[in-house]
Amino acid sequence: MNATPSLLPGHPHIAFQDNDLRVEGARLKDLAQAHGTPLFVYSKASMLDALAAYQRGFAGRKARICYAMKANSSLGVLQVFAQAGCGFDIVSGGELDRVLAAGGDPAKVIFSGVGKTRAEMRQALQAGIGCFNVESEAELEVLNDVALALNQVAPVSLRVNPNVDPKTHPYISTGLKGNKFGIAHERALDTYRRAAGLPGLKVVGIDCHIGSQITEETPYLDAMDRVLDLVEAVEAAGIALRHIDFGGGLGINYNGDQPPAADALWGRLFAKLDARGFGDREFMIEPGRSLVGNAGVCVTEVLYLKPGEQKNFCIIDAAMNDLPRPAMYQAFHAIVPVSRRDSGAGTSTYDVVGPVCESGDWIGRDRTLSVQPGDLLAVLSAGAYCMSMASNYNTRGRAAEVLVDGPHSHLIRERENAADQMRAERLVR
Ligand code: LLP
């Protein structure tokens, strides 16, 4: 028996102990037995460690970390970040409802997104959010109307598109000219002038976001230069900017990826900011994936093994509706056994697939595994953009979720059943 915890690279607090995979103090096989599979399990300590790396990077600066809750918007996860003093980056009225339900402070909420509706703007103004990240000139005019009708002044920051290549998957690049996001760099100054002249708006900041799962430093440093050029131009035009919001967070290690550490990157960004005379501004960032991605796993049971001429399939009870990233972005998630066998019986190469009726329903390709039906597997790096993008396709109920906090495990979401899914539907009478 091996009593020494073996750490999985990039997954602090998730480790094998005595051949059983644990998340903090909890054995995954016990959690699966108690709650069934597929089951998402999150480590609170991992989330707080990831947050601490940003907090170290911002030490001694005026800064706010607004968790981009689209990465994982489950109430129990939001509660962790609310209690840690974070703000939230939201992209819909529904997300605002979740922040409030989880005890978040509306004054620390920033509202991003290219398609805010009037109803969402009203809801956010009435809740007293901290800032709207406005993404187009048309949106500016509508927000002004909505604020005036409520007799309020909306705090705004303009999201500028710096036209920097983040070198990530094209679906998650957001700061290039061809992307739908933000206001073009060359239009930004005029748009700031317009914003400053509208009575329902108060300009408070500037904002940019270049993409997600970024593992290189250069795009961040380049984008910062482009943003600072604009800050200079906007302030020279007499419009003060209280804060600089630098968008989303770093990439994570899915498959040997080596993103810079948050504190190291911010050290370099602050060196640039200090050199250009902006080091004493108020900063905001909106990290999502890097705060939760490697804090979570999805536990799934092997249903069948199906050997074939060209491929062997390992059919599991989790599917693309639970773990959509492989189907959507050809993303890699490591898959490991929940209990390590003593003998290496029957090792084969499998495509690990779910029960959904599509060939796109794969979770891992060409994986070497020693498994048999009834075994449990853990899909790693499943804390971000998995449950929050889960669907009911094939009328599959969404999975249950457990948050582990040291020795304590809390069920933070019950498994969804068919009645839950049909609740809002009506037969024609
Ligand atoms: N702020 C804004 C305005 C964003 O659009 C995003 C992500 C974030 C912050 C958070 O970025 P992060 O720190 O998580 O990189 N579903 C995709 C990722 C989509 C990201 C969209 N925007 C995936 O599973 O890879």
CSV table of C-alpha atoms and ligand atoms in Angstrom, one decimal:
chain,number,residue,atom,x,y,z
A,1,MET,CA,0.0,0.0,0.0
A,2,ASN,CA,1.3,3.4,-0.9
A,3,ALA,CA,0.5,5.9,1.9
A,4,THR,CA,2.2,8.8,0.4
A,5,PRO,CA,-0.2,11.2,-1.5
A,6,SER,CA,0.7,11.4,-5.1
A,7,LEU,CA,-0.1,14.7,-6.6
A,8,LEU,CA,-1.5,15.1,-10.1
A,9,PRO,CA,0.4,17.9,-11.8
A,10,GLY,CA,-1.5,21.1,-11.7
A,11,HIS,CA,-4.2,19.7,-9.4
A,12,PRO,CA,-3.3,20.7,-5.8
A,13,HIS,CA,-5.5,19.0,-3.2
A,14,ILE,CA,-6.5,16.2,-5.6
A,15,ALA,CA,-4.3,13.2,-5.0
A,16,PHE,CA,-4.0,9.4,-4.7
A,17,GLN,CA,-3.7,8.1,-1.2
A,18,ASP,CA,-3.6,4.4,-0.5
A,19,ASN,CA,-4.5,3.9,-4.2
A,20,ASP,CA,-7.7,5.9,-3.9
A,21,LEU,CA,-8.2,9.3,-5.5
A,22,ARG,CA,-9.2,11.9,-3.0
A,23,VAL,CA,-10.3,15.5,-3.2
A,24,GLU,CA,-8.9,17.0,0.0
A,25,GLY,CA,-10.2,14.7,2.7
A,26,ALA,CA,-12.8,12.9,0.7
A,27,ARG,CA,-12.4,9.6,-1.2
A,28,LEU,CA,-14.1,9.9,-4.6
A,29,LYS,CA,-15.4,6.3,-4.5
A,30,ASP,CA,-17.2,7.1,-1.3
A,31,LEU,CA,-18.7,10.3,-2.7
A,32,ALA,CA,-19.8,8.3,-5.9
A,33,GLN,CA,-21.4,5.7,-3.7
A,34,ALA,CA,-23.3,8.3,-1.7
A,35,HIS,CA,-24.4,10.5,-4.6
A,36,GLY,CA,-24.2,8.5,-7.8
A,37,THR,CA,-22.4,9.3,-11.0
A,38,PRO,CA,-21.7,11.4,-13.0
A,39,LEU,CA,-20.7,13.6,-10.1
A,40,PHE,CA,-18.7,16.8,-10.1
A,41,VAL,CA,-16.5,17.2,-7.0
A,42,TYR,CA,-14.7,20.5,-6.2
A,43,SER,CA,-12.0,21.4,-3.8
A,44,LYS,CA,-12.5,24.6,-1.9
A,45,ALA,CA,-8.9,24.8,-0.9
A,46,SER,CA,-7.8,24.6,-4.6
A,47,MET,CA,-10.1,27.5,-5.4
A,48,LEU,CA,-8.7,29.6,-2.6
A,49,ASP,CA,-5.1,28.7,-3.5
A,50,ALA,CA,-5.8,29.8,-7.1
A,51,LEU,CA,-7.3,33.0,-5.8
A,52,ALA,CA,-4.4,33.6,-3.5
A,53,ALA,CA,-2.0,33.6,-6.5
A,54,TYR,CA,-3.8,36.6,-7.9
A,55,GLN,CA,-4.1,38.3,-4.5
A,56,ARG,CA,-0.3,37.9,-4.1
A,57,GLY,CA,0.2,39.5,-7.5
A,58,PHE,CA,-2.0,42.4,-6.5
A,59,ALA,CA,-0.5,42.9,-3.0
A,60,GLY,CA,0.0,46.5,-2.1
A,61,ARG,CA,-2.1,47.7,-5.1
A,62,LYS,CA,-5.6,48.9,-5.4
A,63,ALA,CA,-7.3,45.9,-7.0
A,64,ARG,CA,-10.5,43.9,-7.3
A,65,ILE,CA,-10.8,40.4,-8.4
A,66,CYS,CA,-14.2,39.8,-10.1
A,67,TYR,CA,-14.7,36.1,-10.6
A,68,ALA,CA,-16.0,35.4,-14.1
A,69,MET,CA,-18.8,33.2,-13.0
A,70,LYS,CA,-19.6,31.9,-16.5
A,71,ALA,CA,-16.8,29.4,-15.7
A,72,ASN,CA,-18.8,27.8,-12.9
A,73,SER,CA,-22.0,29.5,-11.7
A,74,SER,CA,-23.2,27.0,-9.1
A,75,LEU,CA,-24.3,28.8,-6.0
A,76,GLY,CA,-22.0,26.8,-3.6
A,77,VAL,CA,-19.0,27.9,-5.8
A,78,LEU,CA,-20.1,31.5,-5.9
A,79,GLN,CA,-20.5,31.5,-2.2
A,80,VAL,CA,-16.8,30.5,-1.8
A,81,PHE,CA,-15.7,33.6,-3.8
A,82,ALA,CA,-18.3,35.9,-2.2
A,83,GLN,CA,-17.0,35.0,1.2
A,84,ALA,CA,-13.5,35.5,0.1
A,85,GLY,CA,-14.4,39.1,-0.8
A,86,CYS,CA,-14.4,38.8,-4.6
A,87,GLY,CA,-16.6,40.7,-6.9
A,88,PHE,CA,-18.2,39.0,-9.9
A,89,ASP,CA,-18.1,39.4,-13.7
A,90,ILE,CA,-21.6,38.7,-15.0
A,91,VAL,CA,-22.9,38.4,-18.6
A,92,SER,CA,-26.7,38.1,-18.0
A,93,GLY,CA,-29.5,39.0,-15.6
A,94,GLY,CA,-29.7,35.4,-14.6
A,95,GLU,CA,-26.1,35.5,-13.4
A,96,LEU,CA,-26.9,38.6,-11.4
A,97,ASP,CA,-29.7,36.7,-9.7
A,98,ARG,CA,-27.2,34.0,-8.9
A,99,VAL,CA,-24.7,36.4,-7.3
A,100,LEU,CA,-27.4,37.8,-5.1
A,101,ALA,CA,-28.7,34.4,-4.1
A,102,ALA,CA,-25.1,33.4,-3.2
A,103,GLY,CA,-24.7,36.5,-0.9
A,104,GLY,CA,-22.4,38.4,-3.4
A,105,ASP,CA,-22.2,42.2,-3.1
A,106,PRO,CA,-23.9,43.9,-6.1
A,107,ALA,CA,-21.6,46.9,-5.8
A,108,LYS,CA,-18.7,44.6,-6.7
A,109,VAL,CA,-20.4,43.3,-9.9
A,110,ILE,CA,-19.3,44.2,-13.4
A,111,PHE,CA,-21.6,43.4,-16.3
A,112,SER,CA,-19.9,42.4,-19.6
A,113,GLY,CA,-21.4,41.0,-22.8
A,114,VAL,CA,-22.3,42.3,-26.3
A,115,GLY,CA,-26.0,41.8,-26.0
A,116,LYS,CA,-27.4,43.2,-22.8
A,117,THR,CA,-31.1,43.7,-23.0
A,118,ARG,CA,-33.0,46.7,-21.7
A,119,ALA,CA,-34.6,44.5,-19.0
A,120,GLU,CA,-31.1,43.3,-17.9
A,121,MET,CA,-29.8,46.9,-17.8
A,122,ARG,CA,-32.8,47.9,-15.6
A,123,GLN,CA,-32.3,44.9,-13.3
A,124,ALA,CA,-28.6,45.7,-12.9
A,125,LEU,CA,-29.2,49.4,-12.3
A,126,GLN,CA,-31.9,48.7,-9.7
A,127,ALA,CA,-29.5,46.2,-8.0
A,128,GLY,CA,-26.8,48.9,-7.9
A,129,ILE,CA,-24.0,47.1,-9.7
A,130,GLY,CA,-20.5,48.6,-9.8
A,131,CYS,CA,-20.0,49.0,-13.5
A,132,PHE,CA,-21.3,48.2,-17.0
A,133,ASN,CA,-18.6,47.1,-19.5
A,134,VAL,CA,-20.1,48.5,-22.6
A,135,GLU,CA,-19.2,46.8,-25.9
A,136,SER,CA,-20.7,49.0,-28.6
A,137,GLU,CA,-21.7,52.5,-29.4
A,138,ALA,CA,-25.3,51.4,-29.9
A,139,GLU,CA,-25.3,49.8,-26.4
A,140,LEU,CA,-24.1,53.1,-24.9
A,141,GLU,CA,-27.1,55.0,-26.2
A,142,VAL,CA,-29.6,52.3,-25.0
A,143,LEU,CA,-28.0,52.2,-21.5
A,144,ASN,CA,-28.2,56.0,-21.3
A,145,ASP,CA,-31.9,55.9,-22.1
A,146,VAL,CA,-32.6,53.1,-19.6
A,147,ALA,CA,-30.6,55.0,-16.9
A,148,LEU,CA,-32.4,58.3,-17.5
A,149,ALA,CA,-35.8,56.6,-17.4
A,150,LEU,CA,-34.9,55.2,-13.9
A,151,ASN,CA,-33.5,58.6,-12.9
A,152,GLN,CA,-30.1,57.0,-12.4
A,153,VAL,CA,-26.6,57.4,-13.7
A,154,ALA,CA,-25.0,54.2,-15.0
A,155,PRO,CA,-21.3,53.7,-14.2
A,156,VAL,CA,-19.6,52.6,-17.4
A,157,SER,CA,-16.3,51.3,-18.7
A,158,LEU,CA,-15.8,50.8,-22.4
A,159,ARG,CA,-14.5,47.4,-23.5
A,160,VAL,CA,-11.9,48.1,-26.1
A,161,ASN,CA,-10.8,45.5,-28.6
A,162,PRO,CA,-7.0,45.8,-28.7
A,163,ASN,CA,-6.5,43.6,-31.8
A,164,VAL,CA,-4.0,41.3,-30.1
A,165,ASP,CA,-3.7,37.6,-31.0
A,166,PRO,CA,-4.0,35.6,-27.7
A,167,LYS,CA,-2.8,32.4,-29.5
A,168,THR,CA,-5.6,30.2,-28.2
A,169,HIS,CA,-8.5,28.3,-29.8
A,170,PRO,CA,-10.4,30.5,-32.3
A,171,TYR,CA,-13.7,30.1,-30.5
A,172,ILE,CA,-12.3,31.6,-27.3
A,173,SER,CA,-10.2,34.4,-28.9
A,174,THR,CA,-12.0,37.6,-28.2
A,175,GLY,CA,-9.6,40.6,-28.8
A,176,LEU,CA,-9.0,40.4,-32.5
A,177,LYS,CA,-10.5,42.7,-35.1
A,178,GLY,CA,-12.7,40.0,-36.6
A,179,ASN,CA,-14.3,39.1,-33.2
A,180,LYS,CA,-17.7,40.5,-32.1
A,181,PHE,CA,-16.4,41.8,-28.8
A,182,GLY,CA,-15.5,45.3,-27.7
A,183,ILE,CA,-15.1,48.7,-29.4
A,184,ALA,CA,-12.4,48.9,-32.1
A,185,HIS,CA,-9.2,50.5,-30.8
A,186,GLU,CA,-9.4,53.3,-33.3
A,187,ARG,CA,-13.1,54.1,-32.4
A,188,ALA,CA,-12.5,54.1,-28.7
A,189,LEU,CA,-11.6,57.7,-28.2
A,190,ASP,CA,-14.6,59.1,-30.0
A,191,THR,CA,-16.8,56.6,-28.2
A,192,TYR,CA,-15.4,57.8,-24.9
A,193,ARG,CA,-16.2,61.4,-25.9
A,194,ARG,CA,-19.7,60.4,-26.7
A,195,ALA,CA,-20.1,58.5,-23.4
A,196,ALA,CA,-18.8,61.5,-21.4
A,197,GLY,CA,-21.4,63.7,-23.0
A,198,LEU,CA,-24.4,61.5,-22.2
A,199,PRO,CA,-26.2,62.5,-19.0
A,200,GLY,CA,-27.3,59.0,-18.0
A,201,LEU,CA,-23.7,57.7,-17.9
A,202,LYS,CA,-20.7,58.3,-15.8
A,203,VAL,CA,-17.4,57.1,-17.3
A,204,VAL,CA,-15.4,55.2,-14.6
A,205,GLY,CA,-13.0,52.9,-16.4
A,206,ILE,CA,-11.6,51.0,-19.3
A,207,ASP,CA,-11.8,47.4,-20.0
A,208,CYS,CA,-10.3,44.8,-22.4
A,209,HIS,CA,-10.4,41.0,-22.7
A,210,ILE,CA,-8.4,39.2,-25.4
A,211,GLY,CA,-9.3,35.5,-24.9
A,212,SER,CA,-9.3,32.5,-22.7
A,213,GLN,CA,-6.9,29.6,-22.0
A,214,ILE,CA,-4.0,31.8,-22.8
A,215,THR,CA,-0.7,30.2,-21.8
A,216,GLU,CA,1.8,32.8,-23.1
A,217,GLU,CA,2.8,36.0,-21.5
A,218,THR,CA,3.4,38.2,-24.6
A,219,PRO,CA,-0.3,38.7,-25.6
A,220,TYR,CA,-1.0,40.1,-22.1
A,221,LEU,CA,1.9,42.5,-22.2
A,222,ASP,CA,1.1,43.6,-25.7
A,223,ALA,CA,-2.6,44.1,-24.8
A,224,MET,CA,-1.6,46.2,-21.7
A,225,ASP,CA,0.5,48.5,-23.9
A,226,ARG,CA,-2.4,49.0,-26.3
A,227,VAL,CA,-4.8,49.7,-23.4
A,228,LEU,CA,-2.4,52.2,-21.8
A,229,ASP,CA,-2.0,54.0,-25.1
A,230,LEU,CA,-5.7,54.6,-25.0
A,231,VAL,CA,-5.8,55.6,-21.3
A,232,GLU,CA,-3.3,58.3,-22.2
A,233,ALA,CA,-5.4,59.5,-25.1
A,234,VAL,CA,-8.7,59.4,-23.3
A,235,GLU,CA,-7.3,61.3,-20.3
A,236,ALA,CA,-5.6,63.8,-22.6
A,237,ALA,CA,-9.1,64.5,-23.9
A,238,GLY,CA,-10.2,65.4,-20.3
A,239,ILE,CA,-12.0,62.1,-19.4
A,240,ALA,CA,-10.7,60.6,-16.2
A,241,LEU,CA,-10.5,56.8,-15.9
A,242,ARG,CA,-10.7,55.5,-12.3
A,243,HIS,CA,-10.0,51.9,-13.1
A,244,ILE,CA,-8.3,49.7,-15.6
A,245,ASP,CA,-10.0,46.3,-16.0
A,246,PHE,CA,-7.7,43.8,-17.7
A,247,GLY,CA,-10.2,41.1,-18.4
A,248,GLY,CA,-10.1,37.3,-17.9
A,249,GLY,CA,-7.5,35.2,-16.3
A,250,LEU,CA,-4.8,32.8,-17.2
A,251,GLY,CA,-5.0,29.4,-18.9
A,252,ILE,CA,-4.6,26.2,-16.9
A,253,ASN,CA,-2.7,23.0,-17.2
A,254,TYR,CA,-4.9,20.5,-19.0
A,255,ASN,CA,-2.3,18.4,-20.8
A,256,GLY,CA,1.1,19.7,-19.7
A,257,ASP,CA,0.3,23.3,-20.6
A,258,GLN,CA,2.5,25.7,-18.7
A,259,PRO,CA,0.8,29.0,-18.2
A,260,PRO,CA,2.6,31.7,-16.2
A,261,ALA,CA,1.7,31.8,-12.5
A,262,ALA,CA,-0.7,34.7,-11.8
A,263,ASP,CA,1.6,36.4,-9.3
A,264,ALA,CA,4.6,36.2,-11.7
A,265,LEU,CA,2.6,37.6,-14.6
A,266,TRP,CA,1.2,40.4,-12.6
A,267,GLY,CA,4.7,41.2,-11.4
A,268,ARG,CA,5.7,41.8,-15.0
A,269,LEU,CA,2.5,43.7,-15.8
A,270,PHE,CA,3.0,46.0,-12.8
A,271,ALA,CA,6.6,46.6,-13.9
A,272,LYS,CA,5.2,47.8,-17.2
A,273,LEU,CA,2.4,49.8,-15.4
A,274,ASP,CA,4.9,51.4,-13.0
A,275,ALA,CA,7.3,52.3,-15.9
A,276,ARG,CA,4.5,54.0,-17.7
A,277,GLY,CA,3.3,55.8,-14.6
A,278,PHE,CA,0.0,53.9,-14.1
A,279,GLY,CA,1.0,51.7,-11.2
A,280,ASP,CA,-1.2,53.5,-8.7
A,281,ARG,CA,-4.5,53.1,-10.6
A,282,GLU,CA,-7.3,50.8,-9.4
A,283,PHE,CA,-7.1,47.5,-11.2
A,284,MET,CA,-9.7,44.8,-11.9
A,285,ILE,CA,-9.5,41.4,-13.4
A,286,GLU,CA,-12.1,38.9,-14.3
A,287,PRO,CA,-10.6,35.4,-14.0
A,288,GLY,CA,-12.8,32.4,-14.4
A,289,ARG,CA,-11.1,29.2,-15.6
A,290,SER,CA,-7.9,29.6,-13.5
A,291,LEU,CA,-9.9,30.0,-10.3
A,292,VAL,CA,-12.0,26.8,-10.6
A,293,GLY,CA,-10.8,24.7,-13.6
A,294,ASN,CA,-8.3,22.5,-11.8
A,295,ALA,CA,-10.3,22.5,-8.6
A,296,GLY,CA,-12.9,20.1,-10.0
A,297,VAL,CA,-13.2,16.6,-11.3
A,298,CYS,CA,-16.1,14.7,-12.8
A,299,VAL,CA,-16.5,11.1,-11.5
A,300,THR,CA,-18.1,8.7,-13.9
A,301,GLU,CA,-18.7,5.0,-14.1
A,302,VAL,CA,-17.6,2.7,-16.9
A,303,LEU,CA,-20.8,1.1,-18.3
A,304,TYR,CA,-19.5,-1.1,-21.1
A,305,LEU,CA,-16.3,-1.9,-23.0
A,306,LYS,CA,-16.8,-2.3,-26.7
A,307,PRO,CA,-13.8,-3.7,-28.5
A,308,GLY,CA,-13.7,-3.0,-32.3
A,309,GLU,CA,-11.7,-3.5,-35.4
A,310,GLN,CA,-10.5,0.1,-35.6
A,311,LYS,CA,-11.2,1.4,-32.1
A,312,ASN,CA,-12.0,0.1,-28.7
A,313,PHE,CA,-14.6,2.1,-26.9
A,314,CYS,CA,-14.9,2.7,-23.2
A,315,ILE,CA,-18.5,3.8,-22.7
A,316,ILE,CA,-19.0,5.9,-19.5
A,317,ASP,CA,-22.1,7.4,-17.9
A,318,ALA,CA,-20.9,11.0,-18.4
A,319,ALA,CA,-21.4,12.5,-21.8
A,320,MET,CA,-21.1,15.6,-23.9
A,321,ASN,CA,-24.1,17.2,-22.1
A,322,ASP,CA,-22.0,17.0,-18.9
A,323,LEU,CA,-18.6,17.7,-20.4
A,324,PRO,CA,-19.1,19.7,-23.6
A,325,ARG,CA,-15.5,20.9,-24.1
A,326,PRO,CA,-14.1,18.0,-26.1
A,327,ALA,CA,-17.0,18.1,-28.5
A,328,MET,CA,-17.0,21.9,-28.8
A,329,TYR,CA,-13.2,22.7,-28.9
A,330,GLN,CA,-11.6,19.3,-29.3
A,331,ALA,CA,-10.4,20.0,-25.8
A,332,PHE,CA,-8.2,17.5,-23.8
A,333,HIS,CA,-9.2,16.4,-20.3
A,334,ALA,CA,-7.0,13.9,-18.5
A,335,ILE,CA,-8.9,10.8,-17.4
A,336,VAL,CA,-7.6,8.7,-14.5
A,337,PRO,CA,-8.9,5.8,-12.4
A,338,VAL,CA,-10.6,6.6,-9.1
A,339,SER,CA,-9.0,3.5,-7.6
A,340,ARG,CA,-5.7,2.2,-8.8
A,341,ARG,CA,-5.5,-1.5,-9.3
A,342,ASP,CA,-2.7,-3.6,-7.9
A,343,SER,CA,-2.3,-5.8,-11.0
A,344,GLY,CA,-2.0,-4.1,-14.4
A,345,ALA,CA,-4.6,-6.5,-15.9
A,346,GLY,CA,-6.1,-5.7,-19.3
A,347,THR,CA,-4.5,-2.4,-20.3
A,348,SER,CA,-5.9,-1.2,-23.7
A,349,THR,CA,-6.3,1.9,-25.7
A,350,TYR,CA,-9.8,3.3,-25.8
A,351,ASP,CA,-11.8,6.2,-27.0
A,352,VAL,CA,-13.7,7.2,-23.9
A,353,VAL,CA,-17.3,8.1,-25.0
A,354,GLY,CA,-20.6,8.9,-23.5
A,355,PRO,CA,-24.2,7.5,-24.1
A,356,VAL,CA,-25.4,10.5,-26.2
A,357,CYS,CA,-26.4,9.6,-29.8
A,358,GLU,CA,-23.7,11.5,-31.6
A,359,SER,CA,-20.2,10.5,-32.8
A,360,GLY,CA,-19.2,13.9,-31.4
A,361,ASP,CA,-19.9,12.6,-27.9
A,362,TRP,CA,-16.4,11.7,-26.9
A,363,ILE,CA,-14.6,12.7,-23.7
A,364,GLY,CA,-11.1,11.4,-24.5
A,365,ARG,CA,-9.4,9.8,-27.5
A,366,ASP,CA,-6.8,7.0,-27.6
A,367,ARG,CA,-6.5,6.8,-23.8
A,368,THR,CA,-4.5,3.9,-22.3
A,369,LEU,CA,-6.6,2.5,-19.5
A,370,SER,CA,-6.9,-0.6,-17.4
A,371,VAL,CA,-10.7,-0.8,-16.8
A,372,GLN,CA,-13.7,-3.0,-16.6
A,373,PRO,CA,-17.4,-2.2,-16.4
A,374,GLY,CA,-18.4,-0.8,-13.0
A,375,ASP,CA,-15.0,0.9,-12.5
A,376,LEU,CA,-15.0,4.6,-11.7
A,377,LEU,CA,-12.9,7.1,-13.7
A,378,ALA,CA,-12.2,10.8,-12.9
A,379,VAL,CA,-12.2,13.3,-15.7
A,380,LEU,CA,-9.8,16.0,-14.5
A,381,SER,CA,-9.8,19.8,-15.0
A,382,ALA,CA,-13.6,19.7,-14.9
A,383,GLY,CA,-14.2,22.7,-12.6
A,384,ALA,CA,-14.5,25.3,-15.3
A,385,TYR,CA,-16.9,25.5,-18.3
A,386,CYS,CA,-18.3,22.0,-17.7
A,387,MET,CA,-21.3,22.2,-15.3
A,388,SER,CA,-21.9,25.8,-16.4
A,389,MET,CA,-22.2,24.6,-20.0
A,390,ALA,CA,-24.0,21.4,-19.3
A,391,SER,CA,-27.3,20.7,-21.1
A,392,ASN,CA,-30.2,18.3,-21.0
A,393,TYR,CA,-29.6,16.9,-24.4
A,394,ASN,CA,-31.0,13.4,-24.8
A,395,THR,CA,-33.2,14.4,-21.7
A,396,ARG,CA,-30.2,13.6,-19.5
A,397,GLY,CA,-30.5,15.2,-16.0
A,398,ARG,CA,-27.6,17.4,-15.1
A,399,ALA,CA,-25.1,15.8,-12.7
A,400,ALA,CA,-24.9,16.4,-8.9
A,401,GLU,CA,-22.1,18.5,-7.4
A,402,VAL,CA,-20.2,18.2,-4.2
A,403,LEU,CA,-17.9,20.8,-2.6
A,404,VAL,CA,-15.2,19.4,-0.4
A,405,ASP,CA,-13.9,21.6,2.4
A,406,GLY,CA,-11.1,19.8,4.3
A,407,PRO,CA,-12.8,16.8,6.0
A,408,HIS,CA,-16.4,18.0,5.1
A,409,SER,CA,-18.3,17.3,1.9
A,410,HIS,CA,-21.3,19.3,1.0
A,411,LEU,CA,-23.8,18.4,-1.7
A,412,ILE,CA,-24.2,21.8,-3.5
A,413,ARG,CA,-26.5,20.5,-6.3
A,414,GLU,CA,-28.8,17.6,-6.4
A,415,ARG,CA,-29.0,15.4,-9.5
A,416,GLU,CA,-31.6,16.7,-11.8
A,417,ASN,CA,-34.5,14.3,-12.6
A,418,ALA,CA,-36.9,14.1,-15.6
A,419,ALA,CA,-39.6,15.9,-13.6
A,420,ASP,CA,-37.2,18.9,-13.0
A,421,GLN,CA,-36.6,19.0,-16.7
A,422,MET,CA,-40.2,19.0,-17.7
A,423,ARG,CA,-41.4,21.4,-15.0
A,424,ALA,CA,-41.7,24.5,-17.3
A,425,GLU,CA,-43.3,22.6,-20.2
A,426,ARG,CA,-47.0,22.3,-21.1
A,427,LEU,CA,-49.0,19.9,-23.2
A,428,VAL,CA,-51.4,21.6,-25.6
A,429,ARG,CA,-55.0,21.3,-24.3
B,1,LLP,N1,-14.2,38.2,-18.9
B,1,LLP,C1,-14.8,38.2,-20.1
B,1,LLP,C2,-15.4,39.4,-20.7
B,1,LLP,C3,-14.9,36.9,-20.8
B,1,LLP,O1,-15.5,36.9,-22.0
B,1,LLP,C4,-14.4,35.8,-20.2
B,1,LLP,C5,-14.5,34.5,-20.9
B,1,LLP,C6,-13.7,35.9,-18.9
B,1,LLP,C7,-13.7,37.1,-18.3
B,1,LLP,C8,-13.1,34.7,-18.2
B,1,LLP,O2,-12.1,34.2,-18.9
B,1,LLP,P1,-11.2,33.1,-18.2
B,1,LLP,O3,-10.5,33.6,-17.0
B,1,LLP,O4,-12.1,32.0,-17.8
B,1,LLP,O5,-10.2,32.7,-19.3
B,1,LLP,N2,-16.2,27.9,-22.8
B,1,LLP,C9,-14.8,28.1,-23.2
B,1,LLP,C10,-14.3,29.4,-22.6
B,1,LLP,C11,-15.1,30.6,-23.0
B,1,LLP,C12,-14.5,31.9,-22.4
B,1,LLP,C13,-15.4,33.1,-22.7
B,1,LLP,N3,-15.0,34.3,-22.0
B,1,LLP,C14,-14.0,26.9,-22.8
B,1,LLP,O6,-14.6,26.0,-22.2
B,1,LLP,O7,-12.8,26.9,-23.0
